[in-house]
N, C-alpha and C. Protein backbone atom coordinates (compact mmCIF):
# COMPACT_ATOMS: atom_id res chain seq x y z
N MET A 1 -6.05 3.66 -9.59
CA MET A 1 -5.03 2.99 -9.14
C MET A 1 -4.81 3.57 -7.77
N ASN A 2 -4.77 2.77 -6.47
CA ASN A 2 -4.58 3.00 -5.28
C ASN A 2 -3.00 3.60 -5.16
N LEU A 3 -2.71 4.74 -4.37
CA LEU A 3 -1.50 5.31 -4.13
C LEU A 3 -0.52 4.27 -3.91
N LEU A 4 -0.82 3.43 -2.80
CA LEU A 4 0.22 2.45 -2.40
C LEU A 4 0.47 1.50 -3.48
N ASP A 5 -0.68 1.29 -4.25
CA ASP A 5 -0.30 0.30 -5.54
C ASP A 5 0.81 0.73 -6.41
N VAL A 6 0.66 2.08 -6.74
CA VAL A 6 1.60 2.63 -7.52
C VAL A 6 2.95 2.93 -6.88
N LEU A 7 3.01 3.22 -5.51
CA LEU A 7 4.42 3.19 -4.93
C LEU A 7 4.92 1.97 -4.90
N LEU A 8 4.36 0.85 -4.50
CA LEU A 8 4.79 -0.30 -4.25
C LEU A 8 5.24 -1.29 -5.38
N ASP A 9 4.66 -0.65 -6.88
CA ASP A 9 4.68 -1.54 -8.05
C ASP A 9 6.44 -1.14 -8.52
N GLU A 10 7.02 -2.16 -8.56
CA GLU A 10 8.47 -2.06 -8.84
C GLU A 10 8.59 -1.81 -10.34
N ASN A 11 7.53 -2.33 -11.14
CA ASN A 11 7.79 -1.79 -12.50
C ASN A 11 7.14 -0.57 -12.89
N ASN A 12 6.16 0.22 -12.01
CA ASN A 12 5.81 1.45 -12.43
C ASN A 12 6.91 2.34 -12.55
N ARG A 13 6.85 3.17 -13.63
CA ARG A 13 7.95 4.40 -14.01
C ARG A 13 7.03 5.42 -14.36
N ASP A 14 5.74 5.61 -14.27
CA ASP A 14 5.14 6.66 -14.32
C ASP A 14 5.05 7.89 -13.24
N PRO A 15 5.06 9.02 -13.56
CA PRO A 15 5.33 9.99 -12.33
C PRO A 15 4.40 10.10 -11.45
N ILE A 16 4.54 10.38 -10.42
CA ILE A 16 3.55 10.50 -9.10
C ILE A 16 2.95 12.11 -9.39
N CYS A 17 1.96 12.33 -9.53
CA CYS A 17 1.43 13.63 -9.75
C CYS A 17 0.38 13.93 -8.59
N MET A 18 0.51 15.29 -8.05
CA MET A 18 -0.57 15.57 -7.03
C MET A 18 -0.66 17.05 -7.13
N SER A 19 -1.61 17.64 -6.39
CA SER A 19 -1.92 18.98 -6.39
C SER A 19 -1.17 19.63 -5.04
N ASP A 20 -0.75 20.88 -5.27
CA ASP A 20 -0.23 21.50 -3.95
C ASP A 20 -1.33 22.21 -3.32
N ASP A 21 -1.15 23.14 -2.23
CA ASP A 21 -2.07 23.98 -1.48
C ASP A 21 -2.71 24.98 -2.45
N GLU A 22 -2.18 25.25 -3.48
CA GLU A 22 -2.71 26.28 -4.36
C GLU A 22 -3.40 25.67 -5.64
N GLY A 23 -3.47 24.27 -5.71
CA GLY A 23 -4.08 23.79 -6.81
C GLY A 23 -3.24 23.45 -7.88
N ARG A 24 -2.06 23.68 -7.82
CA ARG A 24 -1.24 23.55 -8.79
C ARG A 24 -0.99 21.76 -8.95
N ILE A 25 -0.86 21.28 -10.16
CA ILE A 25 -0.55 20.01 -10.37
C ILE A 25 1.11 19.96 -10.39
N LEU A 26 1.64 19.11 -9.56
CA LEU A 26 3.09 18.57 -9.19
C LEU A 26 3.38 17.13 -9.75
N CYS A 27 4.22 17.27 -10.39
CA CYS A 27 4.77 15.76 -10.79
C CYS A 27 6.00 15.30 -10.53
N PHE A 28 6.31 14.10 -9.83
CA PHE A 28 7.58 13.66 -9.37
C PHE A 28 7.86 12.35 -9.66
N GLU A 29 9.17 12.31 -9.96
CA GLU A 29 9.70 10.91 -10.19
C GLU A 29 10.07 10.06 -9.02
N GLN A 30 9.70 9.08 -9.02
CA GLN A 30 9.76 7.92 -7.71
C GLN A 30 11.18 7.49 -7.38
N VAL A 31 11.95 7.89 -6.46
CA VAL A 31 13.34 7.40 -6.33
C VAL A 31 13.36 6.15 -5.26
N ALA A 32 12.49 6.25 -4.21
CA ALA A 32 12.82 5.15 -3.48
C ALA A 32 11.52 5.07 -2.47
N VAL A 33 11.16 3.89 -2.03
CA VAL A 33 10.15 3.68 -1.06
C VAL A 33 10.86 2.98 0.25
N ILE A 34 10.72 3.60 1.47
CA ILE A 34 11.42 3.27 2.54
C ILE A 34 10.59 3.07 3.71
N PRO A 35 10.44 1.70 4.14
CA PRO A 35 9.72 1.54 5.36
C PRO A 35 10.36 1.84 6.45
N TYR A 36 9.85 2.49 7.55
CA TYR A 36 10.89 2.87 8.70
C TYR A 36 9.79 3.05 9.65
N ARG A 37 9.87 2.36 10.89
CA ARG A 37 9.14 2.78 12.15
C ARG A 37 7.69 2.73 12.01
N GLY A 38 7.12 1.79 11.29
CA GLY A 38 5.62 1.58 11.02
C GLY A 38 5.15 2.38 9.98
N ARG A 39 5.89 3.55 9.32
CA ARG A 39 5.52 4.16 8.42
C ARG A 39 5.94 3.93 7.14
N ILE A 40 5.34 4.34 6.08
CA ILE A 40 5.90 4.08 4.63
C ILE A 40 6.32 5.39 4.03
N TYR A 41 7.57 5.63 3.86
CA TYR A 41 8.42 6.88 3.44
C TYR A 41 8.56 6.75 1.84
N CYS A 42 8.43 8.04 1.34
CA CYS A 42 9.07 7.84 -0.42
C CYS A 42 9.98 9.04 -0.54
N VAL A 43 10.89 8.70 -1.43
CA VAL A 43 11.84 9.89 -1.83
C VAL A 43 11.37 10.15 -3.12
N LEU A 44 11.19 11.43 -3.42
CA LEU A 44 10.39 11.98 -4.64
C LEU A 44 11.42 13.08 -5.36
N LYS A 45 11.64 13.16 -6.56
CA LYS A 45 12.22 14.12 -7.12
C LYS A 45 11.34 14.94 -8.01
N PRO A 46 11.15 16.05 -7.96
CA PRO A 46 10.27 17.05 -8.69
C PRO A 46 10.62 16.99 -10.09
N LEU A 47 9.86 16.76 -10.82
CA LEU A 47 10.05 16.73 -12.41
C LEU A 47 9.65 18.35 -12.91
N ASP A 48 8.80 19.11 -11.86
CA ASP A 48 8.61 20.40 -12.27
C ASP A 48 9.32 21.24 -11.25
N LYS A 49 9.74 22.56 -11.66
CA LYS A 49 10.07 23.37 -10.71
C LYS A 49 9.45 23.74 -9.46
N VAL A 50 10.15 23.61 -8.31
CA VAL A 50 9.40 23.77 -7.23
C VAL A 50 10.35 24.81 -6.32
N GLU A 51 9.56 25.76 -6.03
CA GLU A 51 10.17 26.99 -5.18
C GLU A 51 10.89 26.38 -4.24
N GLY A 52 12.22 26.87 -3.79
CA GLY A 52 12.97 26.40 -2.78
C GLY A 52 13.70 25.29 -2.93
N ILE A 53 13.42 24.12 -4.05
CA ILE A 53 14.05 23.09 -4.31
C ILE A 53 14.87 23.11 -5.64
N LYS A 54 16.11 22.78 -5.48
CA LYS A 54 17.28 22.79 -6.45
C LYS A 54 16.77 21.45 -7.40
N ASP A 55 17.30 21.64 -8.66
CA ASP A 55 16.87 20.76 -9.75
C ASP A 55 17.66 19.32 -9.24
N ASP A 56 18.67 19.17 -8.45
CA ASP A 56 19.28 17.99 -8.18
C ASP A 56 18.64 17.39 -6.81
N GLU A 57 17.72 18.18 -6.21
CA GLU A 57 17.39 17.69 -4.73
C GLU A 57 16.03 16.79 -4.94
N ALA A 58 15.95 16.29 -3.74
CA ALA A 58 14.56 15.34 -3.69
C ALA A 58 13.86 15.73 -2.41
N ILE A 59 12.88 15.15 -2.27
CA ILE A 59 11.77 15.56 -1.06
C ILE A 59 11.24 14.45 -0.57
N VAL A 60 11.25 14.05 0.59
CA VAL A 60 10.91 13.09 1.73
C VAL A 60 9.43 13.19 2.04
N PHE A 61 8.61 12.20 1.63
CA PHE A 61 7.21 12.18 1.94
C PHE A 61 6.92 10.91 2.70
N TYR A 62 5.76 11.00 3.50
CA TYR A 62 5.43 9.95 4.29
C TYR A 62 3.87 9.44 3.65
N VAL A 63 3.13 8.14 3.86
CA VAL A 63 2.13 7.84 3.24
C VAL A 63 1.21 8.03 4.49
N ASP A 64 0.19 8.73 4.33
CA ASP A 64 -0.68 9.19 5.65
C ASP A 64 -1.80 8.56 5.27
N MET A 65 -2.11 7.32 6.02
CA MET A 65 -3.00 6.53 6.02
C MET A 65 -4.44 6.87 7.03
N ARG A 66 -4.65 8.08 7.55
CA ARG A 66 -5.34 8.52 8.43
C ARG A 66 -7.11 8.53 7.47
N GLY A 67 -6.81 8.95 6.39
CA GLY A 67 -8.25 9.36 5.63
C GLY A 67 -8.60 8.33 5.04
N GLU A 68 -9.64 8.58 4.04
CA GLU A 68 -10.36 7.31 3.51
C GLU A 68 -9.33 6.71 2.38
N GLU A 69 -8.62 7.48 1.80
CA GLU A 69 -7.72 7.15 0.86
C GLU A 69 -6.11 7.53 1.33
N PRO A 70 -4.98 6.73 0.98
CA PRO A 70 -3.73 7.10 1.56
C PRO A 70 -3.49 8.32 0.72
N ALA A 71 -2.63 9.33 1.50
CA ALA A 71 -2.31 10.48 0.99
C ALA A 71 -0.90 10.68 1.21
N LEU A 72 -0.16 11.38 0.35
CA LEU A 72 1.22 11.46 0.47
C LEU A 72 1.42 12.95 1.33
N LYS A 73 2.23 13.02 2.32
CA LYS A 73 2.59 14.32 3.29
C LYS A 73 3.99 14.56 3.20
N VAL A 74 4.43 15.70 3.23
CA VAL A 74 5.97 16.33 3.10
C VAL A 74 6.20 15.93 4.73
N VAL A 75 7.43 15.24 4.90
CA VAL A 75 7.94 15.06 6.41
C VAL A 75 8.79 16.41 6.70
N GLU A 76 8.14 17.18 7.59
CA GLU A 76 8.48 18.33 8.17
C GLU A 76 9.74 18.38 9.03
N ARG A 77 9.83 17.42 9.57
CA ARG A 77 11.09 16.95 10.57
C ARG A 77 12.16 16.84 10.05
N GLU A 78 13.27 17.66 9.99
CA GLU A 78 14.46 17.72 9.24
C GLU A 78 15.22 16.30 9.48
N SER A 79 15.26 16.09 10.82
CA SER A 79 15.90 14.68 11.53
C SER A 79 15.54 13.52 10.86
N THR A 80 13.94 13.53 10.71
CA THR A 80 13.37 12.29 10.29
C THR A 80 13.83 11.97 8.77
N ALA A 81 13.50 13.45 7.92
CA ALA A 81 14.15 13.39 6.48
C ALA A 81 15.16 13.01 6.24
N LEU A 82 16.46 13.52 7.02
CA LEU A 82 17.95 12.78 7.03
C LEU A 82 17.88 11.62 7.32
N THR A 83 17.19 10.83 8.41
CA THR A 83 17.12 9.33 8.39
C THR A 83 16.77 8.73 7.32
N ILE A 84 15.95 9.08 6.65
CA ILE A 84 15.39 8.47 5.46
C ILE A 84 16.11 8.52 4.33
N PHE A 85 16.97 9.49 4.19
CA PHE A 85 18.00 9.56 3.18
C PHE A 85 19.06 8.72 3.56
N GLU A 86 19.46 8.89 4.99
CA GLU A 86 20.60 7.68 5.13
C GLU A 86 20.34 6.33 4.83
N LYS A 87 18.78 5.87 5.24
CA LYS A 87 18.42 4.64 4.84
C LYS A 87 18.46 4.40 3.25
N TYR A 88 18.05 5.40 2.46
CA TYR A 88 18.17 5.36 1.00
C TYR A 88 19.82 5.20 0.57
N TYR A 89 20.59 5.69 1.03
CA TYR A 89 21.84 5.77 0.60
C TYR A 89 22.50 4.26 0.91
N ASP A 90 22.07 3.98 2.33
CA ASP A 90 22.49 2.80 2.78
C ASP A 90 22.11 1.50 1.53
N LEU A 91 20.72 1.55 1.12
CA LEU A 91 20.08 0.88 0.10
C LEU A 91 21.20 1.00 -1.02
N LEU A 92 21.75 1.89 -1.60
CA LEU A 92 22.50 2.19 -2.95
C LEU A 92 23.65 1.42 -2.64
N GLU A 93 24.28 1.68 -1.32
CA GLU A 93 25.61 1.12 -1.06
C GLU A 93 25.31 -0.44 -1.32
N ALA A 94 24.45 -0.93 -0.56
CA ALA A 94 24.17 -2.27 -0.74
C ALA A 94 23.96 -2.98 -2.26
N GLU A 95 23.17 -2.25 -2.80
CA GLU A 95 23.19 -2.70 -4.30
C GLU A 95 24.17 -2.54 -5.08
N ALA A 96 25.03 -1.53 -4.76
CA ALA A 96 26.24 -1.52 -5.55
C ALA A 96 27.32 -2.74 -4.96
N ALA A 97 27.20 -3.18 -3.64
CA ALA A 97 28.13 -4.16 -3.40
C ALA A 97 27.60 -5.52 -3.87
N ASN A 98 26.33 -5.63 -3.91
CA ASN A 98 25.62 -6.82 -4.74
C ASN A 98 25.94 -7.08 -6.14
N ARG A 99 26.16 -5.93 -6.73
CA ARG A 99 26.61 -6.10 -8.24
C ARG A 99 28.00 -6.15 -8.19
N GLY A 100 28.89 -5.81 -7.31
CA GLY A 100 30.26 -6.06 -7.29
C GLY A 100 30.53 -7.48 -7.14
N GLN A 101 29.72 -8.37 -6.32
CA GLN A 101 29.68 -9.63 -6.04
C GLN A 101 29.64 -10.53 -7.28
N LYS A 102 28.58 -9.97 -8.24
CA LYS A 102 28.03 -10.86 -9.01
C LYS A 102 28.92 -11.03 -10.26
């Protein structure tokens, strides 16, 4: 299955697994997919212990479309990661407001 198909499938609850630079397989829970300024970003929470990441933290990735297959790359610019987290929190607030109106 294509990475984009996995990310965009609302019914997919399977972890997203990928290898790091050292060849270790790391698995993540998909928290959110956020399109922003022509890119697709995703917020993923590590299911495995990742050095430097606390158990309650998540990582922002973007979908790199430059290769033959789409790939996830860590967002290294802190301001971009913070913007994506803000968009995620906005989505949570909107969802909570929608539930309150029903």
